[in-house]
PDB file of C-alpha atoms in Angstrom:
ATOM      1  CA  GLU A  23     -18.440   9.603 -54.733  1.00 71.00           C
ATOM      2  CA  ALA A  24     -16.275  12.356 -56.362  1.00 79.00           C
ATOM      3  CA  GLN A  25     -13.829  12.201 -53.625  1.00 80.00           C
ATOM      4  CA  LEU A  26     -13.398   8.296 -54.279  1.00 72.00           C
ATOM      5  CA  ARG A  27     -13.197   8.766 -57.808  1.00 74.00           C
ATOM      6  CA  SER A  28     -10.513  11.476 -57.455  1.00 83.00           C
ATOM      7  CA  GLN A  29      -8.319   8.648 -55.512  1.00 82.00           C
ATOM      8  CA  GLY A  30      -9.001   6.061 -58.061  1.00 80.00           C
ATOM      9  CA  SER A  31     -12.148   4.414 -56.372  1.00 78.00           C
ATOM     10  CA  GLY A  32     -15.904   4.508 -56.845  1.00 75.00           C
ATOM     11  CA  PHE A  33     -19.066   2.523 -56.896  1.00 74.00           C
ATOM     12  CA  ALA A  34     -19.767   0.027 -59.729  1.00 75.00           C
ATOM     13  CA  TYR A  35     -22.006   1.625 -61.981  1.00 76.00           C
ATOM     14  CA  HIS A  36     -23.658   0.426 -65.180  1.00 75.00           C
ATOM     15  CA  ASP A  37     -25.557   2.646 -67.348  1.00 79.00           C
ATOM     16  CA  ARG A  38     -28.339   0.154 -67.847  1.00 74.00           C
ATOM     17  CA  LEU A  39     -28.830  -1.456 -64.485  1.00 68.00           C
ATOM     18  CA  GLY A  40     -27.590   1.541 -62.192  1.00 70.00           C
ATOM     19  CA  TYR A  41     -25.558   0.778 -59.161  1.00 70.00           C
ATOM     20  CA  VAL A  42     -24.224  -2.696 -58.815  1.00 69.00           C
ATOM     21  CA  THR A  43     -24.281  -4.261 -55.330  1.00 67.00           C
ATOM     22  CA  VAL A  44     -22.963  -7.728 -54.216  1.00 59.00           C
ATOM     23  CA  ASP A  45     -26.758  -8.666 -53.994  1.00 66.00           C
ATOM     24  CA  PRO A  46     -28.156  -8.747 -57.196  1.00 64.00           C
ATOM     25  CA  THR A  47     -31.735  -7.961 -55.974  1.00 62.00           C
ATOM     26  CA  HIS A  48     -30.722  -4.351 -55.291  1.00 61.00           C
ATOM     27  CA  LEU A  49     -29.463  -3.679 -58.847  1.00 60.00           C
ATOM     28  CA  GLY A  50     -30.868  -0.119 -59.680  1.00 61.00           C
ATOM     29  CA  SER A  51     -30.917   2.096 -57.021  1.00 65.00           C
ATOM     30  CA  ALA A  52     -29.258  -0.280 -54.365  1.00 68.00           C
ATOM     31  CA  LEU A  53     -31.892   1.187 -51.881  1.00 79.00           C
ATOM     32  CA  ARG A  54     -33.404  -1.188 -49.398  1.00 84.00           C
ATOM     33  CA  CYS A  55     -36.050   0.600 -47.321  1.00 90.00           C
ATOM     34  CA  SER A  56     -37.941  -1.239 -44.198  1.00 94.00           C
ATOM     35  CA  VAL A  57     -40.498  -0.394 -41.887  1.00 96.00           C
ATOM     36  CA  SER A  58     -41.215  -2.376 -38.710  1.00 97.00           C
ATOM     37  CA  LEU A  59     -45.014  -2.858 -38.249  1.00 97.00           C
ATOM     38  CA  ARG A  60     -47.179  -4.314 -35.733  1.00 97.00           C
ATOM     39  CA  LEU A  61     -50.115  -6.067 -37.600  1.00 97.00           C
ATOM     40  CA  PRO A  62     -51.658  -8.565 -35.150  1.00 96.00           C
ATOM     41  CA  ALA A  63     -55.105  -9.142 -37.095  1.00 96.00           C
ATOM     42  CA  LEU A  64     -53.646  -8.731 -40.650  1.00 95.00           C
ATOM     43  CA  GLY A  65     -50.492 -10.371 -40.146  1.00 95.00           C
ATOM     44  CA  ALA A  66     -52.303 -13.774 -38.767  1.00 94.00           C
ATOM     45  CA  ARG A  67     -54.506 -14.018 -41.936  1.00 92.00           C
ATOM     46  CA  PRO A  68     -53.521 -16.705 -44.519  1.00 89.00           C
ATOM     47  CA  GLY A  69     -51.928 -14.914 -47.512  1.00 89.00           C
ATOM     48  CA  PHE A  70     -50.466 -12.024 -45.677  1.00 94.00           C
ATOM     49  CA  VAL A  71     -46.890 -12.282 -47.289  1.00 94.00           C
ATOM     50  CA  GLU A  72     -48.704 -12.767 -50.701  1.00 93.00           C
ATOM     51  CA  LEU A  73     -50.757  -9.427 -50.271  1.00 93.00           C
ATOM     52  CA  CYS A  74     -47.381  -7.779 -49.232  1.00 95.00           C
ATOM     53  CA  SER A  75     -46.078  -9.225 -52.491  1.00 93.00           C
ATOM     54  CA  ARG A  76     -49.013  -7.976 -54.496  1.00 92.00           C
ATOM     55  CA  LEU A  77     -48.203  -4.414 -53.290  1.00 93.00           C
ATOM     56  CA  ARG A  78     -44.515  -4.907 -54.395  1.00 91.00           C
ATOM     57  CA  LEU A  79     -43.131  -5.377 -50.801  1.00 95.00           C
ATOM     58  CA  GLU A  80     -41.855  -8.289 -48.914  1.00 94.00           C
ATOM     59  CA  GLY A  81     -42.993  -9.078 -45.310  1.00 95.00           C
ATOM     60  CA  ALA A  82     -40.678 -11.069 -42.709  1.00 95.00           C
ATOM     61  CA  TRP A  83     -41.961 -11.911 -39.265  1.00 95.00           C
ATOM     62  CA  ARG A  84     -39.330 -10.400 -36.727  1.00 93.00           C
ATOM     63  CA  SER A  85     -40.246 -11.774 -32.991  1.00 90.00           C
ATOM     64  CA  GLY A  86     -43.585  -9.728 -32.488  1.00 91.00           C
ATOM     65  CA  PHE A  87     -43.603  -7.428 -35.487  1.00 95.00           C
ATOM     66  CA  TRP A  88     -43.505  -7.779 -39.435  1.00 97.00           C
ATOM     67  CA  GLU A  89     -40.386  -6.120 -41.002  1.00 97.00           C
ATOM     68  CA  VAL A  90     -41.876  -4.861 -44.361  1.00 97.00           C
ATOM     69  CA  SER A  91     -39.354  -3.715 -47.078  1.00 94.00           C
ATOM     70  CA  ASN A  92     -39.262  -3.077 -50.853  1.00 91.00           C
ATOM     71  CA  ARG A  93     -38.909  -5.626 -53.460  1.00 84.00           C
ATOM     72  CA  PRO A  94     -36.059  -5.718 -56.071  1.00 71.00           C
ATOM     73  CA  SER A  95     -35.771  -1.888 -57.069  1.00 67.00           C
ATOM     74  CA  LEU A  96     -34.407  -2.595 -60.695  1.00 69.00           C
ATOM     75  CA  GLY A  97     -35.919   0.207 -62.743  1.00 72.00           C
ATOM     76  CA  LEU A  98     -36.874   2.247 -59.738  1.00 77.00           C
ATOM     77  CA  SER A  99     -35.501   5.483 -58.755  1.00 81.00           C
ATOM     78  CA  GLU A 100     -34.913   6.009 -54.993  1.00 84.00           C
ATOM     79  CA  ALA A 101     -38.155   8.204 -54.768  1.00 89.00           C
ATOM     80  CA  GLY A 102     -39.947   5.293 -56.447  1.00 88.00           C
ATOM     81  CA  VAL A 103     -38.818   2.766 -53.802  1.00 88.00           C
ATOM     82  CA  ILE A 104     -39.763   4.988 -50.739  1.00 92.00           C
ATOM     83  CA  THR A 105     -43.153   5.832 -52.153  1.00 93.00           C
ATOM     84  CA  THR A 106     -43.825   2.045 -52.879  1.00 92.00           C
ATOM     85  CA  VAL A 107     -42.738   1.539 -49.335  1.00 95.00           C
ATOM     86  CA  VAL A 108     -45.019   4.255 -47.889  1.00 96.00           C
ATOM     87  CA  GLU A 109     -47.877   3.797 -49.960  1.00 96.00           C
ATOM     88  CA  GLY A 110     -47.953  -0.015 -49.390  1.00 95.00           C
ATOM     89  CA  CYS A 111     -47.420   0.164 -45.520  1.00 97.00           C
ATOM     90  CA  ALA A 112     -50.263   2.877 -45.280  1.00 97.00           C
ATOM     91  CA  LYS A 113     -52.430   0.153 -47.032  1.00 95.00           C
ATOM     92  CA  LEU A 114     -51.655  -2.479 -44.731  1.00 96.00           C
ATOM     93  CA  VAL A 115     -52.313  -0.245 -41.676  1.00 97.00           C
ATOM     94  CA  ALA A 116     -55.489   0.832 -42.976  1.00 95.00           C
ATOM     95  CA  LEU A 117     -56.479  -2.642 -43.459  1.00 95.00           C
ATOM     96  CA  GLU A 118     -55.142  -3.521 -39.910  1.00 96.00           C
ATOM     97  CA  GLN A 119     -57.049  -0.643 -38.590  1.00 96.00           C
ATOM     98  CA  ARG A 120     -60.375  -1.960 -40.509  1.00 94.00           C
ATOM     99  CA  LEU A 121     -60.050  -5.480 -38.867  1.00 94.00           C
ATOM    100  CA  TYR A 122     -59.115  -3.971 -35.436  1.00 94.00           C
ATOM    101  CA  SER A 123     -62.633  -2.331 -35.371  1.00 94.00           C
ATOM    102  CA  GLY A 124     -64.441  -5.419 -36.488  1.00 94.00           C
ATOM    103  CA  GLY A 125     -64.877  -4.555 -40.247  1.00 92.00           C
ATOM    104  CA  SER A 126     -64.188  -6.839 -43.016  1.00 90.00           C
ATOM    105  CA  ILE A 127     -61.138  -6.763 -45.618  1.00 91.00           C
ATOM    106  CA  ASP A 128     -62.251  -9.852 -47.640  1.00 88.00           C
ATOM    107  CA  ASP A 129     -63.137  -7.819 -50.699  1.00 88.00           C
ATOM    108  CA  ASP A 130     -59.941  -5.625 -50.671  1.00 86.00           C
ATOM    109  CA  GLN A 131     -57.838  -8.668 -50.107  1.00 83.00           C
ATOM    110  CA  ARG A 132     -59.482 -10.534 -53.043  1.00 82.00           C
ATOM    111  CA  ARG A 133     -58.868  -7.407 -55.156  1.00 85.00           C
ATOM    112  CA  LEU A 134     -55.160  -7.075 -54.107  1.00 81.00           C
ATOM    113  CA  LEU A 135     -54.676 -10.811 -54.643  1.00 78.00           C
ATOM    114  CA  GLY A 136     -56.295 -10.800 -57.951  1.00 77.00           C
ATOM    115  CA  TYR A 137     -59.400 -12.927 -57.081  1.00 65.00           C
ATOM    116  CA  ALA A 138     -62.861 -11.835 -58.404  1.00 46.00           C
ATOM    117  CA  THR A 139     -64.766 -10.177 -55.677  1.00 42.00           C
ATOM    118  CA  SER A 140     -67.922 -12.124 -55.981  1.00 42.00           C
ATOM    119  CA  GLY A 141     -67.452 -15.907 -55.173  1.00 42.00           C
ATOM    120  CA  ARG A 142     -64.641 -17.442 -53.608  1.00 38.00           C
TER     121      ARG A 142
END
């Protein structure tokens, strides 16, 4: 970036918003981190996209796998974005493994989605 500035160019930066990009959802660090996951059991359950959202992730189906990425990063550092994606994906994989081994994730899913653990 120093070289760009010495040539009269540079990246658009705002003291409060961080780096300004053409996509306003990437204000701040402007970092987009994506992970491709095969989650056949978990991804087939109703509410999977909402589950991702509660983990501060976005889930998109891509012909045989889920592309899981960070949501808007305003207010997060680059390390914060990466940590959010790594921890969220680790939770999704743990839930998938539990389903794969025949276990239940109903209580986890209710808690993550904000439902009471009894009833519903």
